[in-house]
């Protein structure tokens, strides 16, 4: 059972480039989340989804877009990367809001 | 969601019980207490959660005071692998819309050999 898998694990982008981070879960969870974590900080919510075809903004959504075309996948897109988006990105999923969430191992993104 | 206060760091000897406190004096009646931990460079790991009764699972115990204004996470026999940042999070578990988890800076627990 893989749980939550994030692809890629590491990436270096140049300012202005675009990329998509993929999150896949095999637990049939309805809820999926994207967070970012900056050095010495807690996680901050970027976007989330409560089911296939639905997405919503979190605390820090600017500069990011998301899509949930399939229940098991949640994609995070950066249209024009900026150095301020250098961070570790974590995806999570959960069966509901009354239970714990499962996190992926993170994607370390550097924008130069 | 209510704000939580945790000590920035704690030490505990290997094999002893680690007791991590959390204050949440503004907690509302429908807010749950969740605990997660993050081992260096890894994704957060769910530990336990509760509303008002004490809870226990294979990883830890959660003790919530009667007035619900504070709680303690107990790792009964700490090992070196328990060294991590522990986050106490208070949130409403509505079962409907999801607004994610608000992570503060947590407590850095260091298990000493």
PDB file of C-alpha atoms in Angstrom:
ATOM      1  CA  UNK A   1       0.000   0.000   0.000  1.00  0.00           C
ATOM      2  CA  UNK A   2       1.805   3.118  -1.253  1.00  0.00           C
ATOM      3  CA  UNK A   3      -0.349   5.699   0.565  1.00  0.00           C
ATOM      4  CA  UNK A   4       0.363   9.200  -0.757  1.00  0.00           C
ATOM      5  CA  UNK A   5       2.993   9.505  -3.477  1.00  0.00           C
ATOM      6  CA  UNK A   6       4.428  12.790  -4.701  1.00  0.00           C
ATOM      7  CA  UNK A   7       6.237  13.280  -8.004  1.00  0.00           C
ATOM      8  CA  UNK A   8       8.928  14.593  -8.424  1.00  0.00           C
ATOM      9  CA  UNK A   9      10.888  14.554  -5.163  1.00  0.00           C
ATOM     10  CA  UNK A  10      13.277  17.327  -6.206  1.00  0.00           C
ATOM     11  CA  UNK A  11      13.170  20.013  -8.876  1.00  0.00           C
ATOM     12  CA  UNK A  12      15.086  23.136  -9.797  1.00  0.00           C
ATOM     13  CA  UNK A  13      13.297  25.729 -11.924  1.00  0.00           C
ATOM     14  CA  UNK A  14      14.349  28.978 -13.463  1.00  0.00           C
ATOM     15  CA  UNK A  15      12.269  32.061 -12.734  1.00  0.00           C
ATOM     16  CA  UNK A  16       9.325  32.200 -15.121  1.00  0.00           C
ATOM     17  CA  UNK A  17       9.244  28.493 -15.915  1.00  0.00           C
ATOM     18  CA  UNK A  18       6.163  26.412 -15.281  1.00  0.00           C
ATOM     19  CA  UNK A  19       5.749  22.969 -13.776  1.00  0.00           C
ATOM     20  CA  UNK A  20       3.191  20.584 -12.326  1.00  0.00           C
ATOM     21  CA  UNK A  21       3.531  18.589  -9.114  1.00  0.00           C
ATOM     22  CA  UNK A  22       1.601  15.346  -8.989  1.00  0.00           C
ATOM     23  CA  UNK A  23       0.040  13.819  -5.901  1.00  0.00           C
ATOM     24  CA  UNK A  24      -1.458  10.343  -6.059  1.00  0.00           C
ATOM     25  CA  UNK A  25      -3.239   8.437  -3.300  1.00  0.00           C
ATOM     26  CA  UNK A  26      -4.455   4.858  -3.346  1.00  0.00           C
ATOM     27  CA  UNK A  27      -6.699   4.964  -0.262  1.00  0.00           C
ATOM     28  CA  UNK A  28      -9.867   6.164  -2.013  1.00  0.00           C
ATOM     29  CA  UNK A  29      -9.840   9.350   0.082  1.00  0.00           C
ATOM     30  CA  UNK A  30     -12.233  12.165  -0.733  1.00  0.00           C
ATOM     31  CA  UNK A  31     -10.156  15.006   0.674  1.00  0.00           C
ATOM     32  CA  UNK A  32      -6.795  16.089  -0.692  1.00  0.00           C
ATOM     33  CA  UNK A  33      -4.564  19.023   0.224  1.00  0.00           C
ATOM     34  CA  UNK A  34      -1.454  20.858  -0.931  1.00  0.00           C
ATOM     35  CA  UNK A  35       0.771  22.570   1.668  1.00  0.00           C
ATOM     36  CA  UNK A  36       4.061  24.400   1.523  1.00  0.00           C
ATOM     37  CA  UNK A  37       6.668  24.522   4.260  1.00  0.00           C
ATOM     38  CA  UNK A  38       9.353  27.169   4.408  1.00  0.00           C
ATOM     39  CA  UNK A  39      12.480  26.795   6.586  1.00  0.00           C
ATOM     40  CA  UNK A  40      11.701  26.901  10.304  1.00  0.00           C
ATOM     41  CA  UNK A  41       7.990  27.322   9.659  1.00  0.00           C
ATOM     42  CA  UNK A  42       4.904  25.218  10.007  1.00  0.00           C
ATOM     43  CA  UNK A  43       2.919  24.046   7.005  1.00  0.00           C
ATOM     44  CA  UNK A  44       0.622  26.469   5.199  1.00  0.00           C
ATOM     45  CA  UNK A  45      -2.353  25.347   3.132  1.00  0.00           C
ATOM     46  CA  UNK A  46      -2.259  26.307  -0.567  1.00  0.00           C
ATOM     47  CA  UNK A  47      -5.337  24.619  -2.048  1.00  0.00           C
ATOM     48  CA  UNK A  48      -7.547  21.710  -1.158  1.00  0.00           C
ATOM     49  CA  UNK A  49     -10.219  19.483  -2.672  1.00  0.00           C
ATOM     50  CA  UNK A  50     -13.224  17.834  -1.083  1.00  0.00           C
ATOM     51  CA  UNK A  51     -13.867  15.493  -3.991  1.00  0.00           C
ATOM     52  CA  UNK A  52     -13.307  14.765  -7.652  1.00  0.00           C
ATOM     53  CA  UNK A  53     -13.830  17.841  -9.788  1.00  0.00           C
ATOM     54  CA  UNK A  54     -13.827  20.287  -6.857  1.00  0.00           C
ATOM     55  CA  UNK A  55     -11.075  22.565  -5.561  1.00  0.00           C
ATOM     56  CA  UNK A  56     -10.860  25.462  -3.139  1.00  0.00           C
ATOM     57  CA  UNK A  57      -8.318  28.058  -2.032  1.00  0.00           C
ATOM     58  CA  UNK A  58      -6.397  27.753   1.186  1.00  0.00           C
ATOM     59  CA  UNK A  59      -4.282  30.254   3.092  1.00  0.00           C
ATOM     60  CA  UNK A  60      -1.653  30.992   0.410  1.00  0.00           C
ATOM     61  CA  UNK A  61      -3.133  30.243  -3.040  1.00  0.00           C
ATOM     62  CA  UNK A  62      -1.579  33.049  -5.105  1.00  0.00           C
ATOM     63  CA  UNK A  63       0.697  31.855  -7.907  1.00  0.00           C
ATOM     64  CA  UNK A  64      -0.679  28.308  -7.845  1.00  0.00           C
ATOM     65  CA  UNK A  65      -3.440  26.423  -9.609  1.00  0.00           C
ATOM     66  CA  UNK A  66      -4.805  22.952  -8.931  1.00  0.00           C
ATOM     67  CA  UNK A  67      -6.922  20.306 -10.589  1.00  0.00           C
ATOM     68  CA  UNK A  68      -8.659  17.148  -9.378  1.00  0.00           C
ATOM     69  CA  UNK A  69      -9.831  15.417 -12.533  1.00  0.00           C
ATOM     70  CA  UNK A  70      -9.535  11.976 -10.960  1.00  0.00           C
ATOM     71  CA  UNK A  71     -10.312  11.126  -7.360  1.00  0.00           C
ATOM     72  CA  UNK A  72      -6.883   9.628  -6.750  1.00  0.00           C
ATOM     73  CA  UNK A  73      -4.857  12.513  -8.197  1.00  0.00           C
ATOM     74  CA  UNK A  74      -4.394  16.124  -7.130  1.00  0.00           C
ATOM     75  CA  UNK A  75      -2.170  18.304  -9.316  1.00  0.00           C
ATOM     76  CA  UNK A  76      -0.477  21.522  -8.231  1.00  0.00           C
ATOM     77  CA  UNK A  77       0.654  23.874 -10.998  1.00  0.00           C
ATOM     78  CA  UNK A  78       3.025  26.808 -11.007  1.00  0.00           C
ATOM     79  CA  UNK A  79       2.394  28.892 -14.118  1.00  0.00           C
ATOM     80  CA  UNK A  80       5.347  31.260 -13.773  1.00  0.00           C
ATOM     81  CA  UNK A  81       7.703  30.237 -10.993  1.00  0.00           C
ATOM     82  CA  UNK A  82       9.192  32.887  -8.692  1.00  0.00           C
ATOM     83  CA  UNK A  83      12.042  32.600  -6.165  1.00  0.00           C
ATOM     84  CA  UNK A  84       9.470  33.140  -3.381  1.00  0.00           C
ATOM     85  CA  UNK A  85       7.991  29.765  -4.320  1.00  0.00           C
ATOM     86  CA  UNK A  86      11.158  27.984  -3.279  1.00  0.00           C
ATOM     87  CA  UNK A  87       9.851  25.631  -0.614  1.00  0.00           C
ATOM     88  CA  UNK A  88       9.041  22.049   0.305  1.00  0.00           C
ATOM     89  CA  UNK A  89       5.607  21.052  -0.916  1.00  0.00           C
ATOM     90  CA  UNK A  90       3.551  18.412   0.834  1.00  0.00           C
ATOM     91  CA  UNK A  91       0.431  16.701  -0.369  1.00  0.00           C
ATOM     92  CA  UNK A  92      -2.018  15.052   2.020  1.00  0.00           C
ATOM     93  CA  UNK A  93      -5.236  13.102   1.825  1.00  0.00           C
ATOM     94  CA  UNK A  94      -7.900  12.058   4.295  1.00  0.00           C
ATOM     95  CA  UNK A  95     -11.097  10.077   4.445  1.00  0.00           C
ATOM     96  CA  UNK A  96     -12.844  12.984   6.096  1.00  0.00           C
ATOM     97  CA  UNK A  97     -12.258  15.961   8.332  1.00  0.00           C
ATOM     98  CA  UNK A  98     -12.898  14.006  11.525  1.00  0.00           C
ATOM     99  CA  UNK A  99      -9.936  11.689  11.035  1.00  0.00           C
ATOM    100  CA  UNK A 100      -6.218  12.065  10.560  1.00  0.00           C
ATOM    101  CA  UNK A 101      -4.614  12.972   7.252  1.00  0.00           C
ATOM    102  CA  UNK A 102      -1.868  11.050   5.480  1.00  0.00           C
ATOM    103  CA  UNK A 103       1.025  13.020   4.032  1.00  0.00           C
ATOM    104  CA  UNK A 104       3.393  12.388   1.179  1.00  0.00           C
ATOM    105  CA  UNK A 105       7.159  12.649   1.533  1.00  0.00           C
ATOM    106  CA  UNK A 106       7.380  16.074  -0.027  1.00  0.00           C
ATOM    107  CA  UNK A 107       8.745  17.775  -3.125  1.00  0.00           C
ATOM    108  CA  UNK A 108      11.710  20.060  -2.630  1.00  0.00           C
ATOM    109  CA  UNK A 109      11.445  22.875  -5.179  1.00  0.00           C
ATOM    110  CA  UNK A 110      14.089  25.501  -5.786  1.00  0.00           C
ATOM    111  CA  UNK A 111      13.428  28.472  -8.072  1.00  0.00           C
ATOM    112  CA  UNK A 112      16.546  30.318  -9.189  1.00  0.00           C
TER     113      UNK A 112
ATOM    114  CA  UNK B   1      -9.835  27.470  14.748  1.00  0.00           C
ATOM    115  CA  UNK B   2      -8.510  28.004  18.276  1.00  0.00           C
ATOM    116  CA  UNK B   3      -4.869  28.921  18.781  1.00  0.00           C
ATOM    117  CA  UNK B   4      -2.492  26.522  20.506  1.00  0.00           C
ATOM    118  CA  UNK B   5       0.612  27.152  22.605  1.00  0.00           C
ATOM    119  CA  UNK B   6       3.424  24.620  22.853  1.00  0.00           C
ATOM    120  CA  UNK B   7       6.927  24.799  24.307  1.00  0.00           C
ATOM    121  CA  UNK B   8       9.481  25.215  21.508  1.00  0.00           C
ATOM    122  CA  UNK B   9      11.626  22.305  22.644  1.00  0.00           C
ATOM    123  CA  UNK B  10      11.830  19.446  25.145  1.00  0.00           C
ATOM    124  CA  UNK B  11      14.284  16.719  26.037  1.00  0.00           C
ATOM    125  CA  UNK B  12      13.439  13.210  27.192  1.00  0.00           C
ATOM    126  CA  UNK B  13      15.607  10.213  28.083  1.00  0.00           C
ATOM    127  CA  UNK B  14      15.292   7.136  25.929  1.00  0.00           C
ATOM    128  CA  UNK B  15      12.942   4.566  27.467  1.00  0.00           C
ATOM    129  CA  UNK B  16      11.125   7.146  29.557  1.00  0.00           C
ATOM    130  CA  UNK B  17       7.654   8.526  28.915  1.00  0.00           C
ATOM    131  CA  UNK B  18       7.623  11.757  26.932  1.00  0.00           C
ATOM    132  CA  UNK B  19       4.858  14.155  27.985  1.00  0.00           C
ATOM    133  CA  UNK B  20       4.196  16.969  25.526  1.00  0.00           C
ATOM    134  CA  UNK B  21       1.889  19.746  26.735  1.00  0.00           C
ATOM    135  CA  UNK B  22      -0.409  21.931  24.677  1.00  0.00           C
ATOM    136  CA  UNK B  23      -2.531  24.866  25.788  1.00  0.00           C
ATOM    137  CA  UNK B  24      -5.700  25.704  23.884  1.00  0.00           C
ATOM    138  CA  UNK B  25      -7.599  27.941  26.268  1.00  0.00           C
ATOM    139  CA  UNK B  26      -9.939  29.342  23.586  1.00  0.00           C
ATOM    140  CA  UNK B  27     -11.075  25.947  22.299  1.00  0.00           C
ATOM    141  CA  UNK B  28     -14.733  25.698  21.324  1.00  0.00           C
ATOM    142  CA  UNK B  29     -17.066  22.867  22.182  1.00  0.00           C
ATOM    143  CA  UNK B  30     -17.005  21.405  18.669  1.00  0.00           C
ATOM    144  CA  UNK B  31     -13.240  21.591  18.149  1.00  0.00           C
ATOM    145  CA  UNK B  32     -11.063  18.499  18.244  1.00  0.00           C
ATOM    146  CA  UNK B  33      -7.438  18.281  19.364  1.00  0.00           C
ATOM    147  CA  UNK B  34      -5.117  16.656  16.814  1.00  0.00           C
ATOM    148  CA  UNK B  35      -1.476  15.684  17.176  1.00  0.00           C
ATOM    149  CA  UNK B  36       0.943  15.218  14.298  1.00  0.00           C
ATOM    150  CA  UNK B  37       4.690  14.841  14.219  1.00  0.00           C
ATOM    151  CA  UNK B  38       7.304  15.574  11.595  1.00  0.00           C
ATOM    152  CA  UNK B  39      10.579  13.743  11.569  1.00  0.00           C
ATOM    153  CA  UNK B  40      13.315  15.755   9.890  1.00  0.00           C
ATOM    154  CA  UNK B  41      12.720  16.221   6.135  1.00  0.00           C
ATOM    155  CA  UNK B  42       9.739  13.859   6.092  1.00  0.00           C
ATOM    156  CA  UNK B  43       6.031  14.519   5.684  1.00  0.00           C
ATOM    157  CA  UNK B  44       3.956  14.999   8.845  1.00  0.00           C
ATOM    158  CA  UNK B  45       2.589  11.861  10.444  1.00  0.00           C
ATOM    159  CA  UNK B  46      -0.810  11.692  12.134  1.00  0.00           C
ATOM    160  CA  UNK B  47      -0.594  10.453  15.736  1.00  0.00           C
ATOM    161  CA  UNK B  48      -3.920  10.781  17.509  1.00  0.00           C
ATOM    162  CA  UNK B  49      -6.908  13.048  18.041  1.00  0.00           C
ATOM    163  CA  UNK B  50      -9.739  13.511  20.521  1.00  0.00           C
ATOM    164  CA  UNK B  51     -12.674  15.678  21.524  1.00  0.00           C
ATOM    165  CA  UNK B  52     -13.009  15.417  25.302  1.00  0.00           C
ATOM    166  CA  UNK B  53     -12.321  11.854  26.349  1.00  0.00           C
ATOM    167  CA  UNK B  54      -8.816  10.513  26.752  1.00  0.00           C
ATOM    168  CA  UNK B  55      -7.665   8.497  23.782  1.00  0.00           C
ATOM    169  CA  UNK B  56      -5.043   5.795  23.292  1.00  0.00           C
ATOM    170  CA  UNK B  57      -3.695   4.034  20.244  1.00  0.00           C
ATOM    171  CA  UNK B  58      -0.610   2.044  19.352  1.00  0.00           C
ATOM    172  CA  UNK B  59       1.515   5.179  19.110  1.00  0.00           C
ATOM    173  CA  UNK B  60       0.472   7.383  22.013  1.00  0.00           C
ATOM    174  CA  UNK B  61      -2.078   8.514  24.569  1.00  0.00           C
ATOM    175  CA  UNK B  62      -3.911  11.824  24.571  1.00  0.00           C
ATOM    176  CA  UNK B  63      -5.025  13.283  27.877  1.00  0.00           C
ATOM    177  CA  UNK B  64      -7.458  16.213  27.666  1.00  0.00           C
ATOM    178  CA  UNK B  65      -8.272  18.188  30.811  1.00  0.00           C
ATOM    179  CA  UNK B  66     -11.863  18.318  31.953  1.00  0.00           C
ATOM    180  CA  UNK B  67     -12.221  21.975  30.954  1.00  0.00           C
ATOM    181  CA  UNK B  68     -10.572  21.114  27.589  1.00  0.00           C
ATOM    182  CA  UNK B  69      -8.231  24.093  27.828  1.00  0.00           C
ATOM    183  CA  UNK B  70      -5.119  21.969  27.671  1.00  0.00           C
ATOM    184  CA  UNK B  71      -3.956  18.514  26.672  1.00  0.00           C
ATOM    185  CA  UNK B  72      -0.923  16.267  26.934  1.00  0.00           C
ATOM    186  CA  UNK B  73       0.430  13.840  24.392  1.00  0.00           C
ATOM    187  CA  UNK B  74       2.177  10.895  26.028  1.00  0.00           C
ATOM    188  CA  UNK B  75       4.683   8.663  24.258  1.00  0.00           C
ATOM    189  CA  UNK B  76       4.951   5.844  26.817  1.00  0.00           C
ATOM    190  CA  UNK B  77       8.444   4.526  26.034  1.00  0.00           C
ATOM    191  CA  UNK B  78      10.316   7.041  23.933  1.00  0.00           C
ATOM    192  CA  UNK B  79      12.941   5.839  21.482  1.00  0.00           C
ATOM    193  CA  UNK B  80      15.518   7.750  19.466  1.00  0.00           C
ATOM    194  CA  UNK B  81      13.196   7.456  16.454  1.00  0.00           C
ATOM    195  CA  UNK B  82      10.647   9.605  18.292  1.00  0.00           C
ATOM    196  CA  UNK B  83      12.887  12.656  17.920  1.00  0.00           C
ATOM    197  CA  UNK B  84      10.723  14.998  15.842  1.00  0.00           C
ATOM    198  CA  UNK B  85       8.687  18.198  15.846  1.00  0.00           C
ATOM    199  CA  UNK B  86       5.283  17.565  17.406  1.00  0.00           C
ATOM    200  CA  UNK B  87       2.324  19.703  16.379  1.00  0.00           C
ATOM    201  CA  UNK B  88      -0.810  20.217  18.450  1.00  0.00           C
ATOM    202  CA  UNK B  89      -3.695  21.403  16.273  1.00  0.00           C
ATOM    203  CA  UNK B  90      -7.203  22.385  17.254  1.00  0.00           C
ATOM    204  CA  UNK B  91      -9.892  22.453  14.616  1.00  0.00           C
ATOM    205  CA  UNK B  92     -13.517  21.898  13.920  1.00  0.00           C
ATOM    206  CA  UNK B  93     -14.233  18.501  12.406  1.00  0.00           C
ATOM    207  CA  UNK B  94     -17.354  19.394  10.501  1.00  0.00           C
ATOM    208  CA  UNK B  95     -17.458  16.352   8.259  1.00  0.00           C
ATOM    209  CA  UNK B  96     -18.419  18.674   5.428  1.00  0.00           C
ATOM    210  CA  UNK B  97     -16.130  21.296   3.955  1.00  0.00           C
ATOM    211  CA  UNK B  98     -12.418  20.860   4.523  1.00  0.00           C
ATOM    212  CA  UNK B  99     -10.220  23.796   5.440  1.00  0.00           C
ATOM    213  CA  UNK B 100      -7.052  21.897   6.155  1.00  0.00           C
ATOM    214  CA  UNK B 101      -4.883  21.924   9.244  1.00  0.00           C
ATOM    215  CA  UNK B 102      -3.234  25.000  10.723  1.00  0.00           C
ATOM    216  CA  UNK B 103       0.306  24.077  11.721  1.00  0.00           C
ATOM    217  CA  UNK B 104       2.176  26.273  14.188  1.00  0.00           C
ATOM    218  CA  UNK B 105       5.847  25.818  15.063  1.00  0.00           C
ATOM    219  CA  UNK B 106       5.287  22.829  17.344  1.00  0.00           C
ATOM    220  CA  UNK B 107       7.573  21.311  19.978  1.00  0.00           C
ATOM    221  CA  UNK B 108      10.930  19.916  18.979  1.00  0.00           C
ATOM    222  CA  UNK B 109      11.236  16.754  21.074  1.00  0.00           C
ATOM    223  CA  UNK B 110      14.754  15.417  21.407  1.00  0.00           C
ATOM    224  CA  UNK B 111      15.189  11.917  22.796  1.00  0.00           C
ATOM    225  CA  UNK B 112      18.532  11.558  24.552  1.00  0.00           C
ATOM    226  CA  UNK B 113      20.319   8.183  24.586  1.00  0.00           C
TER     227      UNK B 113
END
